[in-house]
Each structure stands twice: as C-alpha cells, then as structure tokens.
Amino acid sequence: MSRRCNAGLRESIIQTSLELGSQLGEEGLTMRGIASRLGVSATALYQHFESKASILREIRVYGLDLLHDSLKPAFEQTDIVERMRDITRRYIQFARGNPWLYSVLMEHDQLEWDRMSQDDIKFILRPLGLLKETMAAGREAGVWRDDISIELASFRVWASVHGLCSLLNNGRFSEKHPAFPIPDEKTLIDAFADGVISTLTK
C-alpha cells in the first residue's frame, strides 16, 4: 500500500470513528465496527492504531483542532468584549453540536502531556490560547478589572463555560427541569455569556 493510501486510510479511520462514536457512543465504537464501516479488515486498522484507546487519543487531537477552527472567527470582532462574548457562544455551540466529541475532549482521561513534544502541546492548547490572547488584549485595552490575573481569569472563564456545556449535554438543564427550567437554550446561552463577561469588565 502506498504512503498516500496509508495516510488516506488513517484519516478515514479517524473520521469513521468519530461518526460511529457520535451515533453509538463509546461502547458502540469497536475496532471491528470501524473496520466493517470502512470495508477493510481489522488487520488494516491495527497497521495504524494499536487499540481503540489510541484512536480515541487521535480523535481528541483532531477534535481540539476543530474546536480551535470554530473559535477563530471570533477574532473578526475588533471589540474585545464582543470577541470574548463570541468566543463563549462559539464554544458552547461547538459542544452542543458535537456532544460525544466534546465528552471525549473534555471528560475523558487526561492526555499524556509528558510524552508530547512542546510543539504538540502548543498545538493542542491552541483553543485555550485564543482565550488567553483575548484576555491579554483586554488587559492592554483597559477593559478588564485591574485586579484580574490573565491566567486565573482565563481558567475561570473556561471552567464556567465547560460546566454549562456539560450540564446541557447531560440533560441537566431543560425547559421542564423542576429546579432550573429554561425558557429556551439560546436565551440561556446569551444570558450566561453576558454573565461571564460581567465578571471581567470594570
């Protein structure tokens, strides 16, 4: 098999695994199922990935790249506050549009950071980098409170947004929830984004 074919099959394995996982969940994602969907032998899969766990690790890297691409258009906003609001909304929209992938990215075991090169780590952390870059730009423009730490505030924003994404994806918020009924999801997301921003501004 040529190198190009090998590269193409590897990409197909990742895409097919993502499709199966999104449809069937992690329990439904099996090496045999992936091979069957692709129309290849299980042996062909093992030439690229040693196990389902290794496929999931690759899906996480691939998914973080997709998340970065989803957040990047927020930088078309020249107003820093609006950019942060847009980043928040886009992050939530990504999680809601890709619930299984989001669970793999943010709710599975930690990546093996100690086995990665600095370039790999930098690549994987690009979504968080966009948030920190916006925080730094806001500090320079004087729109955030003077007592804010860029590092801690970036983490706090991410933790807050991640919490909402997990609650929404797990069905903990709904229109009929007895404790936290929501009028509609868009209203909740907009109000949440505004609330996050209000903790940062002067």
CSV table of C-alpha atoms in Angstrom, one decimal:
chain,number,residue,atom,x,y,z
A,1,MET,CA,0.0,0.0,0.0
A,2,SER,CA,1.4,3.4,-0.9
A,3,ARG,CA,2.2,6.1,1.6
A,4,ARG,CA,-0.6,8.2,0.3
A,5,CYS,CA,-3.1,5.4,0.7
A,6,ASN,CA,-1.8,4.8,4.2
A,7,ALA,CA,-2.3,8.4,5.1
A,8,GLY,CA,-5.8,8.3,3.5
A,9,LEU,CA,-6.8,5.2,5.4
A,10,ARG,CA,-5.6,6.7,8.7
A,11,GLU,CA,-7.7,9.8,8.1
A,12,SER,CA,-10.7,7.7,7.2
A,13,ILE,CA,-10.3,5.7,10.4
A,14,ILE,CA,-10.4,8.9,12.4
A,15,GLN,CA,-13.5,10.2,10.5
A,16,THR,CA,-15.3,6.9,10.7
A,17,SER,CA,-14.6,6.5,14.4
A,18,LEU,CA,-15.9,10.0,15.0
A,19,GLU,CA,-19.1,9.2,13.1
A,20,LEU,CA,-19.6,5.8,14.9
A,21,GLY,CA,-18.9,7.3,18.3
A,22,SER,CA,-21.3,10.2,17.7
A,23,GLN,CA,-24.0,7.7,16.6
A,24,LEU,CA,-23.5,4.8,19.1
A,25,GLY,CA,-21.4,6.2,21.9
A,26,GLU,CA,-18.1,4.9,23.1
A,27,GLU,CA,-19.4,1.4,23.9
A,28,GLY,CA,-20.6,1.1,20.2
A,29,LEU,CA,-17.2,2.2,19.0
A,30,THR,CA,-15.2,-1.0,18.3
A,31,MET,CA,-12.3,-1.9,16.1
A,32,ARG,CA,-14.5,-4.5,14.3
A,33,GLY,CA,-17.3,-1.9,13.8
A,34,ILE,CA,-14.8,0.6,12.4
A,35,ALA,CA,-13.4,-1.9,10.0
A,36,SER,CA,-16.8,-3.0,8.9
A,37,ARG,CA,-17.9,0.5,8.2
A,38,LEU,CA,-14.8,1.2,6.2
A,39,GLY,CA,-15.0,-2.1,4.3
A,40,VAL,CA,-11.5,-3.2,5.4
A,41,SER,CA,-10.0,-5.9,7.6
A,42,ALA,CA,-9.3,-5.3,11.3
A,43,THR,CA,-5.7,-6.0,10.4
A,44,ALA,CA,-5.6,-2.9,8.3
A,45,LEU,CA,-6.7,-0.8,11.3
A,46,TYR,CA,-4.0,-2.3,13.5
A,47,GLN,CA,-1.4,-1.1,11.0
A,48,HIS,CA,-2.3,2.4,12.0
A,49,PHE,CA,-3.7,2.2,15.5
A,50,GLU,CA,-2.8,-0.4,18.2
A,51,SER,CA,-6.1,-0.1,20.0
A,52,LYS,CA,-9.4,1.8,20.4
A,53,ALA,CA,-7.7,3.9,23.0
A,54,SER,CA,-5.1,5.1,20.5
A,55,ILE,CA,-7.9,6.0,18.1
A,56,LEU,CA,-9.6,8.0,20.9
A,57,ARG,CA,-6.4,9.8,21.6
A,58,GLU,CA,-6.1,10.8,18.0
A,59,ILE,CA,-9.8,11.9,17.9
A,60,ARG,CA,-9.0,14.2,20.8
A,61,VAL,CA,-6.2,15.9,18.9
A,62,TYR,CA,-8.4,16.1,15.8
A,63,GLY,CA,-11.3,17.5,17.8
A,64,LEU,CA,-9.2,20.2,19.6
A,65,ASP,CA,-8.2,21.3,16.1
A,66,LEU,CA,-11.9,21.5,15.1
A,67,LEU,CA,-12.6,23.5,18.3
A,68,HIS,CA,-9.8,25.9,17.5
A,69,ASP,CA,-11.2,26.5,14.0
A,70,SER,CA,-14.7,27.0,15.4
A,71,LEU,CA,-13.4,29.7,17.8
A,72,LYS,CA,-11.1,31.5,15.5
A,73,PRO,CA,-13.7,33.5,13.6
A,74,ALA,CA,-14.5,35.4,16.8
A,75,PHE,CA,-11.2,37.3,16.2
A,76,GLU,CA,-13.1,39.2,13.4
A,77,GLN,CA,-14.6,41.1,16.3
A,78,THR,CA,-12.4,44.2,16.9
A,79,ASP,CA,-14.2,45.0,20.2
A,80,ILE,CA,-12.5,42.9,22.9
A,81,VAL,CA,-15.7,42.4,24.9
A,82,GLU,CA,-17.7,41.3,21.9
A,83,ARG,CA,-14.9,39.0,20.9
A,84,MET,CA,-14.9,37.3,24.4
A,85,ARG,CA,-18.7,37.0,24.2
A,86,ASP,CA,-18.4,35.5,20.7
A,87,ILE,CA,-15.7,33.0,21.9
A,88,THR,CA,-18.0,32.0,24.8
A,89,ARG,CA,-21.0,31.4,22.5
A,90,ARG,CA,-19.0,29.6,19.8
A,91,TYR,CA,-17.5,27.3,22.4
A,92,ILE,CA,-21.0,26.4,23.7
A,93,GLN,CA,-22.3,25.9,20.2
A,94,PHE,CA,-19.4,23.6,19.4
A,95,ALA,CA,-20.1,21.5,22.5
A,96,ARG,CA,-23.8,21.3,21.7
A,97,GLY,CA,-23.3,20.5,18.1
A,98,ASN,CA,-20.8,17.7,18.9
A,99,PRO,CA,-21.8,16.3,22.3
A,100,TRP,CA,-20.0,12.9,22.0
A,101,LEU,CA,-16.8,14.5,20.6
A,102,TYR,CA,-16.9,17.2,23.4
A,103,SER,CA,-17.2,14.5,26.0
A,104,VAL,CA,-14.1,12.8,24.5
A,105,LEU,CA,-12.2,16.1,24.5
A,106,MET,CA,-13.1,17.4,28.0
A,107,GLU,CA,-14.4,14.5,30.1
A,108,HIS,CA,-12.1,11.6,29.3
A,109,ASP,CA,-8.7,10.8,30.9
A,110,GLN,CA,-6.0,13.5,30.6
A,111,LEU,CA,-3.8,13.4,27.6
A,112,GLU,CA,-0.3,12.1,28.2
A,113,TRP,CA,1.4,15.5,28.4
A,114,ASP,CA,4.8,14.1,29.5
A,115,ARG,CA,5.1,12.1,26.3
A,116,MET,CA,4.4,15.0,24.0
A,117,SER,CA,6.8,17.5,22.4
A,118,GLN,CA,6.5,21.2,23.1
A,119,ASP,CA,5.2,21.7,19.6
A,120,ASP,CA,2.5,19.1,20.1
A,121,ILE,CA,1.4,20.7,23.4
A,122,LYS,CA,1.3,24.1,21.9
A,123,PHE,CA,-0.9,22.8,19.0
A,124,ILE,CA,-3.3,21.1,21.4
A,125,LEU,CA,-3.6,24.1,23.6
A,126,ARG,CA,-4.5,26.5,20.8
A,127,PRO,CA,-8.2,26.8,21.8
A,128,LEU,CA,-7.2,27.9,25.3
A,129,GLY,CA,-4.5,30.1,23.7
A,130,LEU,CA,-7.3,32.1,21.9
A,131,LEU,CA,-9.0,32.7,25.2
A,132,LYS,CA,-5.8,33.8,26.9
A,133,GLU,CA,-4.9,36.0,23.9
A,134,THR,CA,-8.2,37.8,24.2
A,135,MET,CA,-7.7,38.2,28.0
A,136,ALA,CA,-4.3,39.8,27.3
A,137,ALA,CA,-5.7,42.1,24.6
A,138,GLY,CA,-8.4,43.2,27.1
A,139,ARG,CA,-5.8,43.9,29.7
A,140,GLU,CA,-3.9,46.1,27.2
A,141,ALA,CA,-7.0,47.9,26.1
A,142,GLY,CA,-8.0,48.5,29.7
A,143,VAL,CA,-11.4,46.8,29.5
A,144,TRP,CA,-10.9,44.3,32.3
A,145,ARG,CA,-10.8,45.0,36.0
A,146,ASP,CA,-7.3,45.9,37.2
A,147,ASP,CA,-7.2,43.1,39.8
A,148,ILE,CA,-7.7,40.3,37.2
A,149,SER,CA,-5.0,37.7,36.7
A,150,ILE,CA,-4.9,36.7,33.0
A,151,GLU,CA,-4.1,33.1,33.8
A,152,LEU,CA,-6.7,32.6,36.6
A,153,ALA,CA,-9.4,34.6,34.7
A,154,SER,CA,-8.8,32.5,31.6
A,155,PHE,CA,-9.2,29.3,33.6
A,156,ARG,CA,-12.3,30.6,35.4
A,157,VAL,CA,-14.0,31.5,32.1
A,158,TRP,CA,-13.2,28.1,30.6
A,159,ALA,CA,-14.3,26.3,33.7
A,160,SER,CA,-17.6,28.2,33.8
A,161,VAL,CA,-18.3,27.6,30.1
A,162,HIS,CA,-17.3,24.0,30.3
A,163,GLY,CA,-19.7,23.5,33.3
A,164,LEU,CA,-22.6,24.8,31.3
A,165,CYS,CA,-21.7,22.7,28.3
A,166,SER,CA,-21.6,19.5,30.4
A,167,LEU,CA,-24.9,20.3,32.1
A,168,LEU,CA,-26.6,21.0,28.8
A,169,ASN,CA,-25.2,17.9,27.1
A,170,ASN,CA,-26.1,15.7,30.0
A,171,GLY,CA,-29.7,17.0,30.0
A,172,ARG,CA,-29.4,18.6,33.4
A,173,PHE,CA,-31.0,21.8,32.1
A,174,SER,CA,-34.2,21.7,30.1
A,175,GLU,CA,-37.5,23.5,29.7
A,176,LYS,CA,-39.2,21.1,32.1
A,177,HIS,CA,-36.4,20.8,34.7
A,178,PRO,CA,-38.1,21.2,38.1
A,179,ALA,CA,-35.3,23.3,39.7
A,180,PHE,CA,-33.7,25.0,36.7
A,181,PRO,CA,-36.3,25.4,33.9
A,182,ILE,CA,-35.0,27.4,31.0
A,183,PRO,CA,-37.2,29.4,28.6
A,184,ASP,CA,-35.1,28.3,25.6
A,185,GLU,CA,-31.5,27.3,25.1
A,186,LYS,CA,-30.4,30.4,23.1
A,187,THR,CA,-31.7,32.8,25.9
A,188,LEU,CA,-29.8,30.8,28.5
A,189,ILE,CA,-26.6,30.8,26.4
A,190,ASP,CA,-26.8,34.6,25.7
A,191,ALA,CA,-27.5,35.3,29.4
A,192,PHE,CA,-24.7,33.1,30.5
A,193,ALA,CA,-22.2,34.7,28.1
A,194,ASP,CA,-23.2,38.1,29.4
A,195,GLY,CA,-22.8,37.0,33.0
A,196,VAL,CA,-19.3,35.6,32.3
A,197,ILE,CA,-18.3,38.9,30.7
A,198,SER,CA,-19.7,41.0,33.5
A,199,THR,CA,-17.3,39.3,36.0
A,200,LEU,CA,-14.4,40.6,33.9
A,201,THR,CA,-15.3,44.2,33.0
A,202,LYS,CA,-14.8,47.3,35.1
